Each structure stands twice: as structure tokens, then as C-alpha cells.
Coordinates of C-alpha atoms and ligand atoms in Angstrom, one line a residue:
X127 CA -25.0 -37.0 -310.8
X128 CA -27.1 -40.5 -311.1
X129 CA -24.8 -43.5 -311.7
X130 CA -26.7 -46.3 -313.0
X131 CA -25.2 -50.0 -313.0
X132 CA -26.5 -52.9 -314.3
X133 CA -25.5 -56.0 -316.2
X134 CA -25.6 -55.9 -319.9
X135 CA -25.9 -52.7 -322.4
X136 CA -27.8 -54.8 -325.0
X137 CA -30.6 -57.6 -324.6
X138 CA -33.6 -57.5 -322.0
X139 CA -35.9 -54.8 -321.0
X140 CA -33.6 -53.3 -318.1
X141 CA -30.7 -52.4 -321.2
X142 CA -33.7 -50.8 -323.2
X143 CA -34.9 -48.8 -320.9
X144 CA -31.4 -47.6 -319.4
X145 CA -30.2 -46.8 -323.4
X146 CA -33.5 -44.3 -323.6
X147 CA -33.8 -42.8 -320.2
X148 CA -30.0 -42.2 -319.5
X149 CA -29.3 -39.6 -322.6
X150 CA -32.5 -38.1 -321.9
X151 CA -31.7 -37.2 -318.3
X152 CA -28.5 -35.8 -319.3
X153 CA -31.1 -33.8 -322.2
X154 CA -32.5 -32.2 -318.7
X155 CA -28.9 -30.9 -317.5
X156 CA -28.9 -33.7 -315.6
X157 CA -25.5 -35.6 -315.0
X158 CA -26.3 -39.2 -315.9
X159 CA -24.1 -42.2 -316.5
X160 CA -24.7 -45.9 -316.7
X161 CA -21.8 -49.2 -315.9
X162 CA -22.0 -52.1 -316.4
X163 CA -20.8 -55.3 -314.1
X164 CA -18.4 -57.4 -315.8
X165 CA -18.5 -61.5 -315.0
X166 CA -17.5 -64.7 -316.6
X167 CA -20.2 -67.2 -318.0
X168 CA -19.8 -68.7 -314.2
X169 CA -21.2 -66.1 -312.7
X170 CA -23.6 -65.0 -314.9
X171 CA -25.2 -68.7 -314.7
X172 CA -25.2 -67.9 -310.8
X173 CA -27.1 -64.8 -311.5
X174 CA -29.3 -66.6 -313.8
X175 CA -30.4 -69.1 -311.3
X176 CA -31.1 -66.3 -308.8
X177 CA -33.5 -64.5 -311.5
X178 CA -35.0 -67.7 -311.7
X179 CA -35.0 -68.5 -308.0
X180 CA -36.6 -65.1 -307.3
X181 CA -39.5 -65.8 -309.5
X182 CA -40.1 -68.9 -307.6
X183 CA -38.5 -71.6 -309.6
X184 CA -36.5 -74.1 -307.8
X185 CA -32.4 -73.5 -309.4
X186 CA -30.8 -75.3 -306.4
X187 CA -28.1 -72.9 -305.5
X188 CA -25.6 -74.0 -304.1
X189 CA -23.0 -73.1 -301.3
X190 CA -20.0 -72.8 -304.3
X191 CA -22.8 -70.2 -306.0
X192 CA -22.7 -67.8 -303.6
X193 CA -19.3 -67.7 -302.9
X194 CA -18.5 -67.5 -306.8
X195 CA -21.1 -64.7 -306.5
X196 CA -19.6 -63.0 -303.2
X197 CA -16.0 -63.2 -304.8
X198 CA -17.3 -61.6 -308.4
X199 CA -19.3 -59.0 -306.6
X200 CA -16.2 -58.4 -304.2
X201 CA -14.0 -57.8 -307.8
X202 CA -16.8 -55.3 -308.8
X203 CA -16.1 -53.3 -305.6
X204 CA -12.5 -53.0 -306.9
X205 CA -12.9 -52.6 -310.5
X206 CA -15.9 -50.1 -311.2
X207 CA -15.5 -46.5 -310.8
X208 CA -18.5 -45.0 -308.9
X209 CA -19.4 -41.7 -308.6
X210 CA -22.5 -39.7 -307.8
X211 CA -25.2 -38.1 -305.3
X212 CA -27.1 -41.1 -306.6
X213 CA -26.4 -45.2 -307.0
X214 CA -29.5 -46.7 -309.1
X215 CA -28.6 -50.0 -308.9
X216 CA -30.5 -52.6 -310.9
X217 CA -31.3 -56.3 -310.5
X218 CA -29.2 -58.9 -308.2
X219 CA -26.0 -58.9 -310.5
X220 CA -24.5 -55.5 -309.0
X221 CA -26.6 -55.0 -305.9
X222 CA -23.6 -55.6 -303.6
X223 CA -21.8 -52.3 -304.5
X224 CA -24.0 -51.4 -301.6
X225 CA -21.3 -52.1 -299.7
X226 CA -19.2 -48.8 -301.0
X227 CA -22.3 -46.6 -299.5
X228 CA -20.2 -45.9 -296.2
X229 CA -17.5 -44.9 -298.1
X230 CA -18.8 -43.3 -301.1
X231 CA -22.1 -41.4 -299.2
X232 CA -25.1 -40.4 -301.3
X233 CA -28.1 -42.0 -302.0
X234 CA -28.7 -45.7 -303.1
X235 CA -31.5 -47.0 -304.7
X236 CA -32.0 -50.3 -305.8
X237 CA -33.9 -51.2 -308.6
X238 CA -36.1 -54.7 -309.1
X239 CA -37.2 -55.2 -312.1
X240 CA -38.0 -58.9 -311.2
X241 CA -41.3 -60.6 -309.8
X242 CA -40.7 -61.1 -306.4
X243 CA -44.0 -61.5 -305.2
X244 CA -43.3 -65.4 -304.4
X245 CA -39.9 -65.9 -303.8
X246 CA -37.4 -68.9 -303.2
X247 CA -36.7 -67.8 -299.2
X248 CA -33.4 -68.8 -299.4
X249 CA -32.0 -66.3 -302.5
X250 CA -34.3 -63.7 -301.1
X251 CA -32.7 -63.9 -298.0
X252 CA -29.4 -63.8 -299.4
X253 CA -29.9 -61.1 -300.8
X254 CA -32.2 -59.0 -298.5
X255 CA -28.8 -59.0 -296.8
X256 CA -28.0 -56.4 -299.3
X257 CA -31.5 -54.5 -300.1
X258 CA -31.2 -53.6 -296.4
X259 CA -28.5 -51.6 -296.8
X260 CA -29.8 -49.4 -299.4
X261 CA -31.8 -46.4 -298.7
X262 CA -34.4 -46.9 -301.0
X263 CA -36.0 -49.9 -303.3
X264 CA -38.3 -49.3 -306.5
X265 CA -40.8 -52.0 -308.0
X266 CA -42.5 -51.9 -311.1
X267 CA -46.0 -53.5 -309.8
X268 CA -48.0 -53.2 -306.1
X269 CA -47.9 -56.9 -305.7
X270 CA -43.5 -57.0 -306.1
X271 CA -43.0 -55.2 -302.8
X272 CA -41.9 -56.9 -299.9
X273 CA -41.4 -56.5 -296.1
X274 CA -38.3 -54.2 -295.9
X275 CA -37.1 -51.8 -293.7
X276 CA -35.9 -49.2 -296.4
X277 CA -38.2 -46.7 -298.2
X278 CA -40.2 -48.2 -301.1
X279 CA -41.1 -46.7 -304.5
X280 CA -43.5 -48.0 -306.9
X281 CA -42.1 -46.9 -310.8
X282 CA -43.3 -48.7 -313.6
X283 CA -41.4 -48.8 -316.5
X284 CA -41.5 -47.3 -320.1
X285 CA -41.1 -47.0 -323.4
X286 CA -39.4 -44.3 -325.8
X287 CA -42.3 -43.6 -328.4
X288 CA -39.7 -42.0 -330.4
X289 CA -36.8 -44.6 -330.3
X290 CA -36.3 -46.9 -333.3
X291 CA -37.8 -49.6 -331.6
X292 CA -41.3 -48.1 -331.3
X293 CA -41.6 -45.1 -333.9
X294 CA -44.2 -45.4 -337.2
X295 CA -42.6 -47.3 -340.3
X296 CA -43.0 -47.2 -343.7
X297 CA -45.0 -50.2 -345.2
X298 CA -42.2 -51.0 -347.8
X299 CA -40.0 -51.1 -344.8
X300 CA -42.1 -53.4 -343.1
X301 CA -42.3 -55.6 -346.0
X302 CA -38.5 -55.6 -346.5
X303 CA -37.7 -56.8 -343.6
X304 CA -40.5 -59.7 -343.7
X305 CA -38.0 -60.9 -347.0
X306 CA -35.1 -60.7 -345.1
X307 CA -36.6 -63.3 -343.1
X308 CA -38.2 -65.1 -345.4
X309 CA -41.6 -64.8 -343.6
X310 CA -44.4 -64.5 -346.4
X311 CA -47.0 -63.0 -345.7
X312 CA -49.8 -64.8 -347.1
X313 CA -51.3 -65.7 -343.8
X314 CA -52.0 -64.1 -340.3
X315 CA -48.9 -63.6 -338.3
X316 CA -48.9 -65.1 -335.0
X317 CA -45.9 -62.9 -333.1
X318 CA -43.9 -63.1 -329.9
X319 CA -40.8 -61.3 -329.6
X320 CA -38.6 -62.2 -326.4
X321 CA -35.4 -63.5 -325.2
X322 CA -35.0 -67.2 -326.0
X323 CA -35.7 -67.9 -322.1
X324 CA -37.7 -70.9 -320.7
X325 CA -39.9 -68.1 -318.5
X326 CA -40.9 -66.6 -321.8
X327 CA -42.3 -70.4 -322.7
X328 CA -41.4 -70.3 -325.9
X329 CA -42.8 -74.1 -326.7
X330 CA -45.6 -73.7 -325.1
X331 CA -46.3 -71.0 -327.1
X332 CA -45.8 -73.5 -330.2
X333 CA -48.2 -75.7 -328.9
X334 CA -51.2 -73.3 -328.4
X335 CA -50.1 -72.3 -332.1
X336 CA -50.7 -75.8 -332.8
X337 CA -54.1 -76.2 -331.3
X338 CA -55.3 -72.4 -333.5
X339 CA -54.1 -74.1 -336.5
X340 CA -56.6 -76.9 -336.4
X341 CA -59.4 -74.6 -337.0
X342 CA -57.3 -71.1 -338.6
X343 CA -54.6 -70.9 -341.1
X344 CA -51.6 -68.4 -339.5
X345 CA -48.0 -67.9 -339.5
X346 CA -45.8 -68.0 -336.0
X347 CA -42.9 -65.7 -335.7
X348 CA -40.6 -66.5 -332.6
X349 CA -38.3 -63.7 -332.4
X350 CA -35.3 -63.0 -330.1
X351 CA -31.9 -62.9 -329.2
X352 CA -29.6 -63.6 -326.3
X353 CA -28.2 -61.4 -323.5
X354 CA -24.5 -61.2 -322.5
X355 CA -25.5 -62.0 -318.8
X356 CA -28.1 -65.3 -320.1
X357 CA -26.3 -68.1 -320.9
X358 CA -29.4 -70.4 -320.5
X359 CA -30.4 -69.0 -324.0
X360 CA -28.9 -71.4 -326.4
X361 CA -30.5 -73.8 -324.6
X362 CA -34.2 -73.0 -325.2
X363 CA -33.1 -71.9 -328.3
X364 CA -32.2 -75.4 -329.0
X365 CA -35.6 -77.0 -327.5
X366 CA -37.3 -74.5 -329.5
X367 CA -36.1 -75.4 -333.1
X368 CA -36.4 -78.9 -331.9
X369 CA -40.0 -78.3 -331.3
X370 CA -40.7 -76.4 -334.6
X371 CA -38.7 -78.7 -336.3
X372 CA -40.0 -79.2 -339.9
X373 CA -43.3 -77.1 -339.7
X374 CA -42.9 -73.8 -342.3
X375 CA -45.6 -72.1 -340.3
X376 CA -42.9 -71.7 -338.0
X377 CA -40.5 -69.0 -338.3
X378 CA -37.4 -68.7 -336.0
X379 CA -35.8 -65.5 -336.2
X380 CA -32.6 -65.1 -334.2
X381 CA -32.4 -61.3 -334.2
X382 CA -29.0 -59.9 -333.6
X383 CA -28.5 -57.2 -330.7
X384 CA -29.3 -53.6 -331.6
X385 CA -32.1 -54.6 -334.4
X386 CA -34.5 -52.3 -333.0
X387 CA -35.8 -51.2 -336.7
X388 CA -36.3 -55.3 -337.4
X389 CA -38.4 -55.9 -334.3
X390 CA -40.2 -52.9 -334.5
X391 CA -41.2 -54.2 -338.4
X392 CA -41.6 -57.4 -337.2
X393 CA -44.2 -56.4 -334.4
X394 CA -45.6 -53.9 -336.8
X395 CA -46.6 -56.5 -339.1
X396 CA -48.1 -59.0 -336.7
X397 CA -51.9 -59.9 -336.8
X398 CA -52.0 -60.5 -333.0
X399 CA -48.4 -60.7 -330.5
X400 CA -48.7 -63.1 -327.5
X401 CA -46.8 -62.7 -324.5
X402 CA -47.0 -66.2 -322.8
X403 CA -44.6 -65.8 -320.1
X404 CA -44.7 -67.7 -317.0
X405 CA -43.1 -65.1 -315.1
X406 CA -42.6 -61.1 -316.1
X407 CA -41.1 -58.4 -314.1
X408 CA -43.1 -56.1 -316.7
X409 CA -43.0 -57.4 -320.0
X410 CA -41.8 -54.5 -322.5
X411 CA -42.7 -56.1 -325.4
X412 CA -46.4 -55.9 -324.2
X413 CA -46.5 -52.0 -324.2
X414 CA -44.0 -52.1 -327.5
X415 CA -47.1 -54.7 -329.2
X416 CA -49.6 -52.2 -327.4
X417 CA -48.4 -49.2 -328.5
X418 CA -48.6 -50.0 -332.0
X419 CA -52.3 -50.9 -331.5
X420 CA -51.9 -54.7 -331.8
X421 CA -54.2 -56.9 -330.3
X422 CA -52.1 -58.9 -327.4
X423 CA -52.9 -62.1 -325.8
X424 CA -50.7 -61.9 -323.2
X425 CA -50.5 -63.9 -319.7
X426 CA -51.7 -62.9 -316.3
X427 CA -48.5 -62.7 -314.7
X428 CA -46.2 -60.0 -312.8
X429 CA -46.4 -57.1 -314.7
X430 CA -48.2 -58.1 -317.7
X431 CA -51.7 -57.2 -315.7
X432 CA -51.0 -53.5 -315.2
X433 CA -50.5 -53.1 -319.3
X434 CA -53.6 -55.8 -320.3
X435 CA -56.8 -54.9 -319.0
X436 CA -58.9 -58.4 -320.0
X437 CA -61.4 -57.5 -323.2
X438 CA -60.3 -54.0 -323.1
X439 CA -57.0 -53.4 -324.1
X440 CA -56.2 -57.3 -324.8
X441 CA -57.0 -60.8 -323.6
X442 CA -54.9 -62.2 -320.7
X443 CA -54.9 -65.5 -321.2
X444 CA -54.4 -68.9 -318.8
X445 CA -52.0 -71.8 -319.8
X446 CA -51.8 -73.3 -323.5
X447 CA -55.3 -74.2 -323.5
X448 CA -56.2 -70.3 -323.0
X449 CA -53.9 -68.7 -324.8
X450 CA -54.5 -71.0 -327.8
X451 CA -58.2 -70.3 -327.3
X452 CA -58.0 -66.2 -327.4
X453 CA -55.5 -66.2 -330.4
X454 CA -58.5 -67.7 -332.0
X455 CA -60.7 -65.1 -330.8
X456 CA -58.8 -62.5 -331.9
X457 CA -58.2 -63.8 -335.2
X458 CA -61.8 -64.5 -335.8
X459 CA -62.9 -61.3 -334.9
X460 CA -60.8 -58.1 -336.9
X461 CA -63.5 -55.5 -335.0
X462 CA -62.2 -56.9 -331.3
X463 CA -59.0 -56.8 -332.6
X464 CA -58.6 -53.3 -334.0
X465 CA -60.6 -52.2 -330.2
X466 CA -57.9 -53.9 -328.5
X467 CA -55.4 -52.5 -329.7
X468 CA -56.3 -48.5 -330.1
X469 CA -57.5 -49.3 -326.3
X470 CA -54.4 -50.4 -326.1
X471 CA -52.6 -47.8 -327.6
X472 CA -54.4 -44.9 -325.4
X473 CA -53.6 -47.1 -322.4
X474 CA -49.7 -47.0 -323.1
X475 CA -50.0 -43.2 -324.2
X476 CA -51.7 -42.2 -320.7
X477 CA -49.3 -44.5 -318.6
X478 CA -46.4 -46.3 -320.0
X479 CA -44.3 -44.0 -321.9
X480 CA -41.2 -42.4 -321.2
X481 CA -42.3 -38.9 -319.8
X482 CA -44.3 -40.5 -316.9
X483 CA -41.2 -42.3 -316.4
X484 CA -39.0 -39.6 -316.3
X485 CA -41.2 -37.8 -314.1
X486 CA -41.4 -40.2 -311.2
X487 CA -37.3 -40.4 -311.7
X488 CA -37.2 -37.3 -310.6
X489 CA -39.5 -37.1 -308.3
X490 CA -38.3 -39.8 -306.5
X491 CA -34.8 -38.4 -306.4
X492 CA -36.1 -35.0 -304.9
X493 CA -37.6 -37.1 -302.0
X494 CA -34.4 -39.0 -301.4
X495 CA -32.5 -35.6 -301.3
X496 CA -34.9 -33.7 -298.9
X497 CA -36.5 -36.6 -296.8
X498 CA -35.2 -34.7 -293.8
X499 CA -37.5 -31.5 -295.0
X500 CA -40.9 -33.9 -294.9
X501 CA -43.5 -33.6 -292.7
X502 CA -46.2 -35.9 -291.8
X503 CA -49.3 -35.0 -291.1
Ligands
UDP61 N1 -35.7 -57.4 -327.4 C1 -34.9 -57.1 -328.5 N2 -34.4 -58.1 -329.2 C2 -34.7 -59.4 -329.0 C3 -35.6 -59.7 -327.9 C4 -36.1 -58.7 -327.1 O1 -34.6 -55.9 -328.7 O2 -34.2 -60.3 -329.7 C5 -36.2 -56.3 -326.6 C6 -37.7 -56.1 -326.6 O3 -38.1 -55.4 -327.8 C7 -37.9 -55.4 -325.3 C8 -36.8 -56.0 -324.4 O4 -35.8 -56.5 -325.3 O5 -37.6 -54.0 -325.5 C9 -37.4 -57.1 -323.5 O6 -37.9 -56.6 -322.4 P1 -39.0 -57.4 -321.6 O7 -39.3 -56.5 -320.4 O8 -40.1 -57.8 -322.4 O9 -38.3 -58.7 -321.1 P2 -36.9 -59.1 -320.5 O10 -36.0 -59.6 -321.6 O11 -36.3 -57.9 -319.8 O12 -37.2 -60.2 -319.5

């Protein structure tokens, strides 16, 4: 039995993946279960800060933080039933359930989805304090993995070529949900799907759109929705219709948790998506655009690179200034673009979808259950 805990069950790649890979595992006869950590808003903006801290952005925790998280995570201890031969515990919100492992045995795993290539020393120390207790930790790229003395695992994550999210549409599907949103399509469509979340960089996305527009006529789409464990997001949000505020080549779409059909239409019927994070664990949305064979401009952080490889299976682009400048290129040039994105395509097909993923799962539980039986040599 694999018990998998995280946050949230909707919003955010970690929830996407978990809501695929879970009932397929129990497909394989597998027992599989996934929890969820409860918190109030307090502790989630704790939590928040920490994601933010961990990617190397200065939140200023402080000493009232980590007790509201130490008390929180000692509640979790109390309240959420575990059970299994293996913990997979993901992100900072649950990690200290680590502290059952004496009691509870088995193995325990935990899971970073997060760039921690260039941490705030302070949160990572916090919460090495934890990782250290596990038996094993998993990364999703080379570059995340850190000094540790537990076992480390390299996984990267996936998507579900057959989910809702990512299977082929009908056009008059497509176009259906374009009217729901009142986006007309009389012009290229300019897309980024994601989380309203300042890492994502949302307006500075809307000002590289503004520099393409001088010279090409196009449409942008921001689309997302919130997560129940980000409370920053109403914020950005805000920033972000400030920002747009009163251009209609702007199109603001706050998509509701558990429209999967809606973003896949959306992405299905985007000219070019951009990814211009400033920080990515991964970046699902970049194998979701890829998979559909859309040219991405996406940028060269975290994850993004392992998905993007620069003029072959899209552009990764540098700042406002860049990304502005490759939009352009692709827009200008419909032969890159369709090579981009069937690259792409066969890029995501060999190494980011769900079968590699399950694979390396379990593979990497037989090693934890037979380490003893290894030999080196
Ligand atoms: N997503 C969604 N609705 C939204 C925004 C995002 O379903 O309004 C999905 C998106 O399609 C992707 C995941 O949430 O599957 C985001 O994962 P990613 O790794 O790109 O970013 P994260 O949110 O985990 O930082």
C-alpha cells in the first residue's frame, strides 16, 4: 500500500498528477491512496512563503511562522490516518508526518516538486530538519538535488495523454468554448495558462505582449484559477486586471477548478503558449502546450529546460525583452512553428507521459523494498 499526502486535490501540477497516477496504480493491483493536509488560510500563507523562500525569494519568515507551522503540522500528526508500506509525501506542507516513521515503520519518500537549486538557507534548513529523516527524496530535474544524507531519486513528472485535460477535441468544441469566453478568434492567440501566482509573472507576460503588438496584431489569453493552499492568488489576480485594464486584446479567464475540457480547448486553440515563469519546479503546462504540438516560448528556468530544447522543440526565452522577441518569431514564421511543436510533441511522447512515470514509480519502490539485496560492484 502507497499513501500519498499532499495539500490540495484541485489546482497546481502536484493535484494533476496525483488525480492520474493514483487510480492508475490501483489499475496495476496496486493499493494506492492519496490525503490531503488540512490548514487554515494562516498556515497556508506560511507555506506559501516557504515555496517562495525555497525558490530563492526573500518572504521574511518569521519566528511566529514556524511555530504556526510546527503546531499545524503537529495537528496533522493527530488528525490524518496513515497507513502503508509506503509514505510519498509531497512538498513542505505535510513533510513533517516524518515524524510518525518510528512509529508507523515502512518506507518514506519525500517528494519536491519545487526548484531548490538556490535556496533561502534559512527555510532549507528548517526544513532539512525533516528531509533527513526520510529514507528517500525524489526531484524532478539534476540541478534540484541537494546535499543530503538520504537516498536520492531523480523522477520527472508527467502527463495523462488520455485525461480530459490533454486528449484530441473536436473543433466545434474548441470553438464553443472560445464563446463561452468571449474570446474571438479573429486574431492569433497569445496563451498562458497558470495559477494566478507572481512566479508565473503574469504582468510581465502583458508587457512582452505589449511590445509583439507594436509590430503583430494577436489576442492574449491569461488563464487560471486558484489553489485551496494559495492565498497569494487574489492578489496577482488583482495586479493582473489592473494591468490589462481596458485593453480587449486582453482576455482574463478565471477558470473554475476541475475545467480540464476548458483548458485543454483553450490550449488547443492557441497560436503560440508562453510559459514566462520566474521560477518552475517543472511546469506542466509546458508538456500539456507541447503535447498538443504548440509552439512554446517558455523560460529557462527549473524544469522548463528538460521539456524546451531551444529551436527544437520551442524557444526558451530570457526576461520581457526575449520572450516578447520569440513570440514574434514564432508568429512570423507558421513553418518554425508547426516544427516546434510536432518536435515537441515526439519529445513529450518519448519522455514525459504517464507510463515512463509509472514506470520509475515502481521502480523506485522495488529499490526501497530490497535495498538490503543490492550489491555494488
Ligand atoms: N491548471 C488548471 N487550471 C488552472 C491553472 C492551471 O487546471 O486554472 C493546471 C494546468 O493545466 C497544469 C497544472 O494545473 O496541469 C499546473 O501545473 P504546473 O506544473 O504548470 O504549475 P504549478 O501550478 O504546479 O506551479
Amino acid at each position: 500500500m502507497v499513501q500519498n499526502v499532499n495539500s490540495t486535490y484541485t489546482g497546481g501540477g502536484v493535484a494533476e498528477i496525483l488525480s492520474r497516477l493514483v487510480p492508475l496504480l490501483g489499475e496495476l493491483g496496486l493499493e494506492a491512496k492519496w490525503s490531503v493536509v488540512q490548514g487554515t488560510e494562516a498556515f497556508f500563507t506560511v507555506t506559501k512563503k516557504m515555496h517562495n523562500a525555497l525558490h530563492g525569494r526573500q518572504d521574511g519568515l518569521t519566528p511566529g511562522d514556524y511555530s504556526l507551522f510546527m503546531e499545524t503540522s503537529d495537528r496533522h500528526l493527530e488528525e490524518l490516518e496513515l497507513r502503508g508500506d509506503i509514505f510519498y509525501i509531497h512538498d513542505p506542507q505535510p513533510i513533517g508526518l516524518v515524524r510518525r516513521k518510528k512509529e508507523l515503520g515502512g518506507n518514506w519518500v519525500w517528494r519536491c516538486h519545487v526548484d531548490v537549486s538556490n535556496p533561502d538557507m534559512a527555510v532549507w534548513d528548517f526544513l532539512r530538519g525533516f528531509v533527513d529523516q526520510y529514507d528517500a527524496a525524489v526531484f524532478s530535474a539534476p540541478q534540484f538535488s541537494r546535499e543530503l544524507p538520504v537516498r536520492q531519486f531523480l523522477i520527472a513528472p508527467s502527463i495523462d495523454p488520455l485525461s480530459d485535460k490533454n486528449r484530441d477535441l473536436p473543433q466545434d468544441f474548441i470553438d464553443s468554448v472560445l464563446r463561452k469566453y468571449r474570446v474571438p478568434q479573429d486574431k492569433p492567440l497569445v496563451t498562458q495558462i497558470s495559477r494566478f501566482d507572481y512566479l508565473k509573472d503574469p504582468v510581465g507576460l502583458i508587457e512582452a505582449f505589449r511590445l509583439v503588438k507594436r509590430s503583430i496584431d494577436c489576442r492574449l489569453v491569461l488563464a487560471g484559477g486558484t489553489a485551496t493552499d494559495d492565498p497569494e492568488s487574489d492578489k496577482v489576480l488583482a495586479e493582473v486586471q489592473e494591468r490589462a485594464s481596458g485593453d480587449p486584446d486582453i482576455h482574463i479567464l478565471l477558470v473554475p477548478p476541475q475545467s480540464d475540457l476548458e483548458i485543454n480547448a483553450l490550449q488547443r486553440a492557441s497560436t503560440v503558449v508562453v510559459q514566462k515563469s520566474l521560477k518552475e519546479g517543472f511546469g506542466l503546462t509546458v508538456a500539456e502546450a507541447l503535447w498538443k504540438a504548440k509552439p512554446v516560448v517558455a523560460s529557462a528556468v527549473g524544469g522548463i529546460p528538460l521539456q524546451v530544447k531551444h529551436r527544437w522543440t520551442g524557444l526558451l526565452s530570457h526576461g520581457v525583452e526575449g520572450t516578447a522577441y520569440d513570440i514574434k518569431r514564432i508568429l512570423a514564421n507558421p513553418e518554425l512553428a508547426k516544427s516546434l511543436g510536432d518536435n515537441g510533441r515526439e519529445h513529450v511522447r518519448q519522455n514525459f507521459l504517464i507510463t515512463r512515470h509509472l514506470r520509475e514509480y515502481l521502480l523506485l519502490f522495488l529499490s526501497l523494498a530490497y535495498k538490503e539485496d543490492v550489491v555494488y560492484l
